[in-house]
Amino acid sequence: MLINVPETVVADALRGMAAVHPELLVDPERRVVVRRDAPVAGKVGLVSGGGSGHEPLHAGFVGPGMLDAACPGEVFTSPVPDQMVRAAAAVDSGQGVLFVVKNYTGDVLNFNMAAELAEDEGIQVASVLVNDDVAVTDSLYTAGRRGTGATLFVEKIAGAATEAGAPLERVEAIARRVNEGSRSFGVALAACTTPAKGGPTFDLPAGELELGVGIHGEPGRERRAMMTSGEIADVAVQAVLDDLRPAGPVLVLVNGAGGTPLLELYGFAAEVHRVLRERGVAVARTLVGNYVTSLDMAGASVTLCQTDDELLRLYDAPVATPALRWGR
């Protein structure tokens, strides 16, 4: 692995972000990343966070048009409430702060505690839970569905709403609508390796794949012999459509798990579009790349988000972050 020692891998990465992105305020010791111009007068603050190892989620999405701050935890480990309170205080302009929380037990508990602590300091806080994964109802890390690729859509669209000056209640409602209209399904072709362990985090024999895998390598629905890209797209998209049943155009995220090259992801995107076309689902926009990853896991996920004129306008609005940038 391209690291110094496992114990400093997160701090080292944050030092790198600080060196490369002067538009961000990065605190490697206290583990908070904030847009440099925060707090922005008259603007609702948008804060998220979670375990490291899913980059560019979440720190890579800090900047105008998306998050105001992010709190990275240790690898696959929730950040602590102090980080979240520090982030909320850094971005609060008096209009309140919205926490975007992926549905993992540690994240939920710590963000809830942070919200209470922030309220004690006079900061108005609302929270939105992202729980878009249709693969399983409960997992090793969650009660209820896991939060995965829809996090990007929630952060992008809610971020645009905050930039437009929407009040906290409106931003919260928009974020909830995005989550409620989003579903995801992932597949692993090879396990990921954590710096601390130095080996695969789960056993996936050569020639097999895991359908419905979680972003920490949690088990999915089943294991099968290796399938073609088209066969995987048939399974993944159908699993999403069985649950979502969109009434109009959708946003599509074809997301790499970290170890799958763009050559393969674009080929997979072609198959995803084929399945959607065969099912009569119109595509409004498609984003392809490694955005919600699992270290070096080989695999991909598909996220569909039902959209409308308002959500599409907010999705298309300018954004300027290290990992997502258009319209500026």
mmCIF file of C-alpha atoms in Angstrom:
data_model
loop_
_atom_site.group_PDB
_atom_site.id
_atom_site.type_symbol
_atom_site.label_atom_id
_atom_site.label_comp_id
_atom_site.label_asym_id
_atom_site.label_seq_id
_atom_site.Cartn_x
_atom_site.Cartn_y
_atom_site.Cartn_z
ATOM 1 C CA MET A 1 0.000 0.000 0.000
ATOM 2 C CA LEU A 2 1.138 3.530 -0.756
ATOM 3 C CA ILE A 3 1.151 4.650 2.886
ATOM 4 C CA ASN A 4 3.563 5.418 5.706
ATOM 5 C CA VAL A 5 2.001 3.496 8.597
ATOM 6 C CA PRO A 6 -1.627 2.411 9.069
ATOM 7 C CA GLU A 7 -2.027 4.548 12.183
ATOM 8 C CA THR A 8 -1.554 7.842 10.301
ATOM 9 C CA VAL A 9 -3.219 7.079 6.978
ATOM 10 C CA VAL A 10 -6.210 9.385 7.538
ATOM 11 C CA ALA A 11 -4.151 12.268 8.932
ATOM 12 C CA ASP A 12 -1.665 11.892 6.065
ATOM 13 C CA ALA A 13 -4.465 12.049 3.504
ATOM 14 C CA LEU A 14 -5.858 15.181 5.149
ATOM 15 C CA ARG A 15 -2.422 16.791 5.093
ATOM 16 C CA GLY A 16 -2.392 16.085 1.388
ATOM 17 C CA MET A 17 -5.791 17.703 0.923
ATOM 18 C CA ALA A 18 -4.570 20.774 2.778
ATOM 19 C CA ALA A 19 -1.542 21.042 0.506
ATOM 20 C CA VAL A 20 -3.462 20.526 -2.733
ATOM 21 C CA HIS A 21 -6.689 22.431 -2.027
ATOM 22 C CA PRO A 22 -6.064 25.885 -0.541
ATOM 23 C CA GLU A 23 -9.742 26.691 -1.052
ATOM 24 C CA LEU A 24 -10.434 24.363 1.883
ATOM 25 C CA LEU A 25 -9.595 24.694 5.567
ATOM 26 C CA VAL A 26 -8.326 21.254 6.574
ATOM 27 C CA ASP A 27 -7.540 20.307 10.164
ATOM 28 C CA PRO A 28 -5.719 16.934 10.048
ATOM 29 C CA GLU A 29 -5.575 16.606 13.823
ATOM 30 C CA ARG A 30 -9.177 17.432 14.692
ATOM 31 C CA ARG A 31 -10.431 15.816 11.462
ATOM 32 C CA VAL A 32 -12.614 18.558 9.987
ATOM 33 C CA VAL A 33 -12.658 19.872 6.398
ATOM 34 C CA VAL A 34 -14.435 23.222 5.830
ATOM 35 C CA ARG A 35 -14.837 25.472 2.793
ATOM 36 C CA ARG A 36 -12.580 28.457 3.331
ATOM 37 C CA ASP A 37 -15.305 31.095 2.960
ATOM 38 C CA ALA A 38 -17.528 29.545 5.655
ATOM 39 C CA PRO A 39 -19.761 30.616 7.215
ATOM 40 C CA VAL A 40 -21.529 32.159 4.211
ATOM 41 C CA ALA A 41 -23.916 34.918 5.282
ATOM 42 C CA GLY A 42 -27.581 34.029 4.930
ATOM 43 C CA LYS A 43 -26.851 30.426 3.965
ATOM 44 C CA VAL A 44 -27.884 27.169 5.651
ATOM 45 C CA GLY A 45 -24.828 25.080 6.508
ATOM 46 C CA LEU A 46 -24.575 21.566 5.057
ATOM 47 C CA VAL A 47 -22.449 19.035 6.951
ATOM 48 C CA SER A 48 -21.805 15.349 6.415
ATOM 49 C CA GLY A 49 -19.190 12.776 7.311
ATOM 50 C CA GLY A 50 -18.433 9.153 7.888
ATOM 51 C CA GLY A 51 -15.643 6.644 7.965
ATOM 52 C CA SER A 52 -12.665 7.174 5.707
ATOM 53 C CA GLY A 53 -12.025 4.730 2.890
ATOM 54 C CA HIS A 54 -14.975 5.901 0.778
ATOM 55 C CA GLU A 55 -13.187 8.798 -0.920
ATOM 56 C CA PRO A 56 -14.017 11.191 -2.429
ATOM 57 C CA LEU A 57 -17.036 10.887 -0.120
ATOM 58 C CA HIS A 58 -17.278 13.119 1.957
ATOM 59 C CA ALA A 59 -14.368 15.559 2.131
ATOM 60 C CA GLY A 60 -14.011 15.578 -1.642
ATOM 61 C CA PHE A 61 -17.489 17.101 -1.872
ATOM 62 C CA VAL A 62 -16.766 20.182 0.257
ATOM 63 C CA GLY A 63 -17.090 23.444 -1.622
ATOM 64 C CA PRO A 64 -19.557 25.868 -3.218
ATOM 65 C CA GLY A 65 -22.665 24.069 -4.401
ATOM 66 C CA MET A 66 -22.280 21.051 -2.165
ATOM 67 C CA LEU A 67 -21.063 20.502 1.428
ATOM 68 C CA ASP A 68 -19.870 23.295 3.702
ATOM 69 C CA ALA A 69 -17.959 20.847 5.913
ATOM 70 C CA ALA A 70 -17.137 17.167 6.290
ATOM 71 C CA CYS A 71 -15.972 15.045 9.211
ATOM 72 C CA PRO A 72 -13.777 12.058 8.271
ATOM 73 C CA GLY A 73 -13.536 9.234 10.786
ATOM 74 C CA GLU A 74 -10.971 6.485 10.882
ATOM 75 C CA VAL A 75 -11.179 3.905 8.095
ATOM 76 C CA PHE A 76 -14.699 2.441 8.045
ATOM 77 C CA THR A 77 -15.354 4.046 11.470
ATOM 78 C CA SER A 78 -17.777 6.828 12.315
ATOM 79 C CA PRO A 79 -16.450 10.276 13.182
ATOM 80 C CA VAL A 80 -17.047 11.391 16.748
ATOM 81 C CA PRO A 81 -19.586 14.002 17.925
ATOM 82 C CA ASP A 82 -16.893 16.591 18.710
ATOM 83 C CA GLN A 83 -15.926 16.667 15.025
ATOM 84 C CA MET A 84 -19.516 17.219 13.965
ATOM 85 C CA VAL A 85 -20.134 19.977 16.500
ATOM 86 C CA ARG A 86 -16.906 21.699 15.442
ATOM 87 C CA ALA A 87 -17.993 21.493 11.804
ATOM 88 C CA ALA A 88 -21.472 22.828 12.556
ATOM 89 C CA ALA A 89 -20.053 25.784 14.483
ATOM 90 C CA ALA A 90 -17.646 26.563 11.635
ATOM 91 C CA VAL A 91 -20.385 26.784 8.993
ATOM 92 C CA ASP A 92 -23.353 28.186 10.941
ATOM 93 C CA SER A 93 -24.310 31.662 9.743
ATOM 94 C CA GLY A 94 -27.364 31.807 11.986
ATOM 95 C CA GLN A 95 -29.614 30.073 9.450
ATOM 96 C CA GLY A 96 -29.157 26.580 10.860
ATOM 97 C CA VAL A 97 -27.266 23.460 9.780
ATOM 98 C CA LEU A 98 -28.420 20.289 8.053
ATOM 99 C CA PHE A 99 -26.619 17.020 8.831
ATOM 100 C CA VAL A 100 -26.602 14.419 6.041
ATOM 101 C CA VAL A 101 -26.218 11.034 7.732
ATOM 102 C CA LYS A 102 -25.707 7.659 6.074
ATOM 103 C CA ASN A 103 -27.647 4.892 7.808
ATOM 104 C CA TYR A 104 -24.920 3.114 9.770
ATOM 105 C CA THR A 105 -25.356 2.611 13.491
ATOM 106 C CA GLY A 106 -22.257 4.544 14.577
ATOM 107 C CA ASP A 107 -22.958 7.460 12.255
ATOM 108 C CA VAL A 108 -26.576 7.717 13.385
ATOM 109 C CA LEU A 109 -25.736 7.628 17.097
ATOM 110 C CA ASN A 110 -22.882 10.123 16.846
ATOM 111 C CA PHE A 111 -24.695 12.597 14.596
ATOM 112 C CA ASN A 112 -27.726 12.480 16.907
ATOM 113 C CA MET A 113 -25.499 13.233 19.884
ATOM 114 C CA ALA A 114 -23.770 16.009 17.950
ATOM 115 C CA ALA A 115 -27.116 17.574 17.044
ATOM 116 C CA GLU A 116 -28.052 17.726 20.718
ATOM 117 C CA LEU A 117 -24.690 19.253 21.651
ATOM 118 C CA ALA A 118 -24.909 21.802 18.827
ATOM 119 C CA GLU A 119 -28.425 22.784 19.887
ATOM 120 C CA ASP A 120 -27.053 23.382 23.395
ATOM 121 C CA GLU A 121 -24.621 25.859 21.803
ATOM 122 C CA GLY A 122 -27.455 27.698 20.077
ATOM 123 C CA ILE A 123 -27.087 26.132 16.626
ATOM 124 C CA GLN A 124 -30.314 24.988 14.991
ATOM 125 C CA VAL A 125 -29.768 21.521 13.511
ATOM 126 C CA ALA A 126 -31.873 19.250 11.309
ATOM 127 C CA SER A 127 -30.828 15.805 10.052
ATOM 128 C CA VAL A 128 -31.611 13.682 7.004
ATOM 129 C CA LEU A 129 -30.915 9.954 6.955
ATOM 130 C CA VAL A 130 -29.769 8.356 3.691
ATOM 131 C CA ASN A 131 -30.927 4.728 3.350
ATOM 132 C CA ASP A 132 -31.043 3.892 -0.345
ATOM 133 C CA ASP A 133 -29.538 0.377 -0.617
ATOM 134 C CA VAL A 134 -32.188 -2.129 -1.725
ATOM 135 C CA ALA A 135 -29.949 -5.210 -1.380
ATOM 136 C CA VAL A 136 -30.763 -6.095 2.229
ATOM 137 C CA THR A 137 -33.063 -4.790 4.957
ATOM 138 C CA ASP A 138 -30.540 -5.051 7.805
ATOM 139 C CA SER A 139 -26.782 -5.615 7.754
ATOM 140 C CA LEU A 140 -23.769 -5.940 10.020
ATOM 141 C CA TYR A 141 -23.612 -2.168 10.448
ATOM 142 C CA THR A 142 -27.227 -1.049 10.250
ATOM 143 C CA ALA A 143 -30.791 -1.343 11.403
ATOM 144 C CA GLY A 144 -32.667 -0.792 8.173
ATOM 145 C CA ARG A 145 -31.254 -0.110 4.750
ATOM 146 C CA ARG A 146 -27.685 1.054 4.255
ATOM 147 C CA GLY A 147 -26.785 4.526 3.000
ATOM 148 C CA THR A 148 -24.717 4.391 -0.192
ATOM 149 C CA GLY A 149 -24.651 6.130 -3.586
ATOM 150 C CA ALA A 150 -27.712 8.323 -3.042
ATOM 151 C CA THR A 151 -25.588 10.294 -0.572
ATOM 152 C CA LEU A 152 -23.995 12.044 -3.547
ATOM 153 C CA PHE A 153 -27.368 13.105 -4.961
ATOM 154 C CA VAL A 154 -28.588 14.288 -1.547
ATOM 155 C CA GLU A 155 -25.442 16.337 -0.928
ATOM 156 C CA LYS A 156 -25.391 17.830 -4.433
ATOM 157 C CA ILE A 157 -29.049 18.780 -4.637
ATOM 158 C CA ALA A 158 -29.343 19.958 -1.022
ATOM 159 C CA GLY A 159 -26.094 21.885 -1.480
ATOM 160 C CA ALA A 160 -27.537 23.717 -4.468
ATOM 161 C CA ALA A 161 -30.635 24.549 -2.455
ATOM 162 C CA THR A 162 -28.528 26.091 0.310
ATOM 163 C CA GLU A 163 -26.583 28.149 -2.239
ATOM 164 C CA ALA A 164 -29.906 29.464 -3.595
ATOM 165 C CA GLY A 165 -30.793 30.701 -0.106
ATOM 166 C CA ALA A 166 -33.471 28.166 0.789
ATOM 167 C CA PRO A 167 -34.330 28.080 4.521
ATOM 168 C CA LEU A 168 -33.436 25.084 6.674
ATOM 169 C CA GLU A 169 -36.909 23.539 6.577
ATOM 170 C CA ARG A 170 -36.956 23.709 2.777
ATOM 171 C CA VAL A 171 -33.455 22.256 2.402
ATOM 172 C CA GLU A 172 -34.381 19.419 4.754
ATOM 173 C CA ALA A 173 -37.543 18.666 2.759
ATOM 174 C CA ILE A 174 -35.625 18.622 -0.533
ATOM 175 C CA ALA A 175 -32.951 16.329 0.890
ATOM 176 C CA ARG A 176 -35.598 13.926 2.185
ATOM 177 C CA ARG A 177 -37.324 13.932 -1.193
ATOM 178 C CA VAL A 178 -34.078 13.038 -2.940
ATOM 179 C CA ASN A 179 -33.422 10.174 -0.534
ATOM 180 C CA GLU A 180 -36.976 8.863 -0.764
ATOM 181 C CA GLY A 181 -36.728 8.844 -4.558
ATOM 182 C CA SER A 182 -33.335 7.094 -4.696
ATOM 183 C CA ARG A 183 -32.341 3.432 -4.661
ATOM 184 C CA SER A 184 -28.980 1.671 -5.075
ATOM 185 C CA PHE A 185 -27.558 -1.806 -5.631
ATOM 186 C CA GLY A 186 -23.872 -2.793 -5.592
ATOM 187 C CA VAL A 187 -21.758 -5.736 -6.656
ATOM 188 C CA ALA A 188 -18.251 -6.783 -5.576
ATOM 189 C CA LEU A 189 -15.836 -8.643 -7.856
ATOM 190 C CA ALA A 190 -13.015 -8.656 -5.290
ATOM 191 C CA ALA A 191 -12.743 -7.735 -1.608
ATOM 192 C CA CYS A 192 -11.188 -4.520 -0.327
ATOM 193 C CA THR A 193 -8.069 -4.283 1.863
ATOM 194 C CA THR A 194 -7.901 -2.011 4.919
ATOM 195 C CA PRO A 195 -4.569 -0.461 5.929
ATOM 196 C CA ALA A 196 -4.807 -1.943 9.426
ATOM 197 C CA LYS A 197 -5.460 -5.498 8.270
ATOM 198 C CA GLY A 198 -3.292 -5.484 5.173
ATOM 199 C CA GLY A 199 -5.399 -8.217 3.594
ATOM 200 C CA PRO A 200 -8.906 -8.790 2.215
ATOM 201 C CA THR A 201 -11.689 -7.814 4.607
ATOM 202 C CA PHE A 202 -13.894 -10.698 3.492
ATOM 203 C CA ASP A 203 -13.508 -13.958 1.628
ATOM 204 C CA LEU A 204 -14.608 -13.850 -1.996
ATOM 205 C CA PRO A 205 -13.181 -16.773 -3.953
ATOM 206 C CA ALA A 206 -11.772 -16.196 -7.429
ATOM 207 C CA GLY A 207 -14.421 -16.578 -10.089
ATOM 208 C CA GLU A 208 -17.266 -15.485 -7.812
ATOM 209 C CA LEU A 209 -19.007 -12.173 -7.134
ATOM 210 C CA GLU A 210 -21.173 -10.775 -4.338
ATOM 211 C CA LEU A 211 -24.511 -9.318 -5.422
ATOM 212 C CA GLY A 212 -25.774 -6.538 -3.166
ATOM 213 C CA VAL A 213 -22.515 -5.980 -1.284
ATOM 214 C CA GLY A 214 -22.247 -3.075 1.178
ATOM 215 C CA ILE A 215 -19.630 -0.333 1.027
ATOM 216 C CA HIS A 216 -17.740 -1.915 3.951
ATOM 217 C CA GLY A 217 -17.845 -5.360 2.375
ATOM 218 C CA GLU A 218 -21.006 -6.387 4.216
ATOM 219 C CA PRO A 219 -22.697 -9.434 2.693
ATOM 220 C CA GLY A 220 -25.316 -8.901 0.037
ATOM 221 C CA ARG A 221 -28.123 -11.070 -1.295
ATOM 222 C CA GLU A 222 -26.110 -13.920 -2.748
ATOM 223 C CA ARG A 223 -22.900 -15.090 -4.332
ATOM 224 C CA ARG A 224 -22.770 -16.313 -7.899
ATOM 225 C CA ALA A 225 -20.237 -17.410 -10.444
ATOM 226 C CA MET A 226 -18.724 -14.494 -12.364
ATOM 227 C CA MET A 227 -21.162 -12.811 -14.749
ATOM 228 C CA THR A 228 -20.783 -10.513 -17.733
ATOM 229 C CA SER A 229 -21.219 -6.758 -17.417
ATOM 230 C CA GLY A 230 -24.588 -7.021 -19.153
ATOM 231 C CA GLU A 231 -25.783 -9.781 -16.834
ATOM 232 C CA ILE A 232 -24.762 -7.783 -13.771
ATOM 233 C CA ALA A 233 -26.579 -4.717 -15.112
ATOM 234 C CA ASP A 234 -29.721 -6.816 -15.630
ATOM 235 C CA VAL A 235 -29.664 -7.906 -11.981
ATOM 236 C CA ALA A 236 -28.642 -4.580 -10.432
ATOM 237 C CA VAL A 237 -31.000 -2.328 -12.362
ATOM 238 C CA GLN A 238 -33.925 -4.699 -11.971
ATOM 239 C CA ALA A 239 -33.353 -4.868 -8.212
ATOM 240 C CA VAL A 240 -33.551 -1.072 -8.061
ATOM 241 C CA LEU A 241 -36.585 -0.827 -10.344
ATOM 242 C CA ASP A 242 -38.455 -3.501 -8.386
ATOM 243 C CA ASP A 243 -38.313 -1.137 -5.414
ATOM 244 C CA LEU A 244 -38.317 2.350 -6.958
ATOM 245 C CA ARG A 245 -40.749 2.145 -9.923
ATOM 246 C CA PRO A 246 -39.939 5.667 -11.181
ATOM 247 C CA ALA A 247 -42.782 7.658 -12.734
ATOM 248 C CA GLY A 248 -40.488 9.920 -14.768
ATOM 249 C CA PRO A 249 -36.870 10.533 -15.754
ATOM 250 C CA VAL A 250 -34.082 9.465 -13.408
ATOM 251 C CA LEU A 251 -30.618 10.582 -12.465
ATOM 252 C CA VAL A 252 -28.165 7.691 -12.819
ATOM 253 C CA LEU A 253 -24.960 7.140 -10.875
ATOM 254 C CA VAL A 254 -22.704 4.368 -12.148
ATOM 255 C CA ASN A 255 -20.280 4.296 -9.256
ATOM 256 C CA GLY A 256 -16.975 2.477 -8.987
ATOM 257 C CA ALA A 257 -16.082 0.732 -5.745
ATOM 258 C CA GLY A 258 -12.488 1.998 -5.927
ATOM 259 C CA GLY A 259 -10.635 -0.728 -7.817
ATOM 260 C CA THR A 260 -12.551 -0.768 -11.100
ATOM 261 C CA PRO A 261 -11.128 1.278 -13.997
ATOM 262 C CA LEU A 262 -13.178 3.761 -15.985
ATOM 263 C CA LEU A 263 -12.838 1.578 -19.078
ATOM 264 C CA GLU A 264 -14.992 -1.026 -17.331
ATOM 265 C CA LEU A 265 -17.315 1.492 -15.674
ATOM 266 C CA TYR A 266 -18.223 3.123 -18.990
ATOM 267 C CA GLY A 267 -18.902 -0.293 -20.486
ATOM 268 C CA PHE A 268 -21.100 -1.067 -17.501
ATOM 269 C CA ALA A 269 -22.848 2.300 -17.944
ATOM 270 C CA ALA A 270 -23.741 1.291 -21.491
ATOM 271 C CA GLU A 271 -25.384 -1.865 -20.142
ATOM 272 C CA VAL A 272 -27.227 0.094 -17.443
ATOM 273 C CA HIS A 273 -28.618 2.417 -20.106
ATOM 274 C CA ARG A 274 -29.639 -0.597 -22.184
ATOM 275 C CA VAL A 275 -31.616 -2.105 -19.305
ATOM 276 C CA LEU A 276 -33.308 1.204 -18.505
ATOM 277 C CA ARG A 277 -34.226 1.676 -22.153
ATOM 278 C CA GLU A 278 -35.686 -1.840 -22.302
ATOM 279 C CA ARG A 279 -37.728 -1.105 -19.163
ATOM 280 C CA GLY A 280 -39.002 2.205 -20.573
ATOM 281 C CA VAL A 281 -37.179 4.399 -18.036
ATOM 282 C CA ALA A 282 -35.962 7.779 -19.320
ATOM 283 C CA VAL A 283 -32.520 8.988 -18.224
ATOM 284 C CA ALA A 284 -32.122 12.684 -17.403
ATOM 285 C CA ARG A 285 -28.436 12.698 -16.428
ATOM 286 C CA THR A 286 -25.710 10.097 -15.848
ATOM 287 C CA LEU A 287 -22.590 10.376 -13.704
ATOM 288 C CA VAL A 288 -19.860 7.745 -14.071
ATOM 289 C CA GLY A 289 -16.815 7.343 -11.833
ATOM 290 C CA ASN A 290 -15.460 6.484 -8.401
ATOM 291 C CA TYR A 291 -17.465 8.614 -5.977
ATOM 292 C CA VAL A 292 -18.616 6.394 -3.073
ATOM 293 C CA THR A 293 -15.840 3.839 -2.837
ATOM 294 C CA SER A 294 -14.656 0.995 -0.641
ATOM 295 C CA LEU A 295 -10.886 1.471 -0.679
ATOM 296 C CA ASP A 296 -9.591 -0.827 -3.438
ATOM 297 C CA MET A 297 -12.659 -3.036 -3.846
ATOM 298 C CA ALA A 298 -13.315 -4.160 -7.408
ATOM 299 C CA GLY A 299 -16.949 -3.698 -8.292
ATOM 300 C CA ALA A 300 -19.606 -1.102 -8.961
ATOM 301 C CA SER A 301 -22.998 0.136 -7.888
ATOM 302 C CA VAL A 302 -25.990 1.643 -9.624
ATOM 303 C CA THR A 303 -28.046 4.445 -8.082
ATOM 304 C CA LEU A 304 -31.242 5.790 -9.621
ATOM 305 C CA CYS A 305 -32.893 8.971 -8.381
ATOM 306 C CA GLN A 306 -36.351 9.970 -9.550
ATOM 307 C CA THR A 307 -36.198 13.582 -10.629
ATOM 308 C CA ASP A 308 -38.441 16.471 -11.611
ATOM 309 C CA ASP A 309 -37.884 19.988 -12.927
ATOM 310 C CA GLU A 310 -36.878 21.401 -9.533
ATOM 311 C CA LEU A 311 -34.501 18.590 -8.583
ATOM 312 C CA LEU A 312 -32.942 18.567 -12.049
ATOM 313 C CA ARG A 313 -32.362 22.320 -11.899
ATOM 314 C CA LEU A 314 -30.666 21.950 -8.514
ATOM 315 C CA TYR A 315 -28.587 19.007 -9.743
ATOM 316 C CA ASP A 316 -27.409 21.047 -12.749
ATOM 317 C CA ALA A 317 -26.571 24.096 -10.606
ATOM 318 C CA PRO A 318 -22.878 25.064 -10.401
ATOM 319 C CA VAL A 319 -20.634 23.097 -8.064
ATOM 320 C CA ALA A 320 -16.933 23.513 -7.278
ATOM 321 C CA THR A 321 -15.447 20.787 -5.068
ATOM 322 C CA PRO A 322 -12.298 18.666 -5.378
ATOM 323 C CA ALA A 323 -14.290 15.704 -6.759
ATOM 324 C CA LEU A 324 -17.315 17.264 -8.452
ATOM 325 C CA ARG A 325 -17.136 20.407 -10.543
ATOM 326 C CA TRP A 326 -19.305 21.907 -13.267
ATOM 327 C CA GLY A 327 -20.992 25.156 -14.287
ATOM 328 C CA ARG A 328 -18.436 27.530 -12.766
#
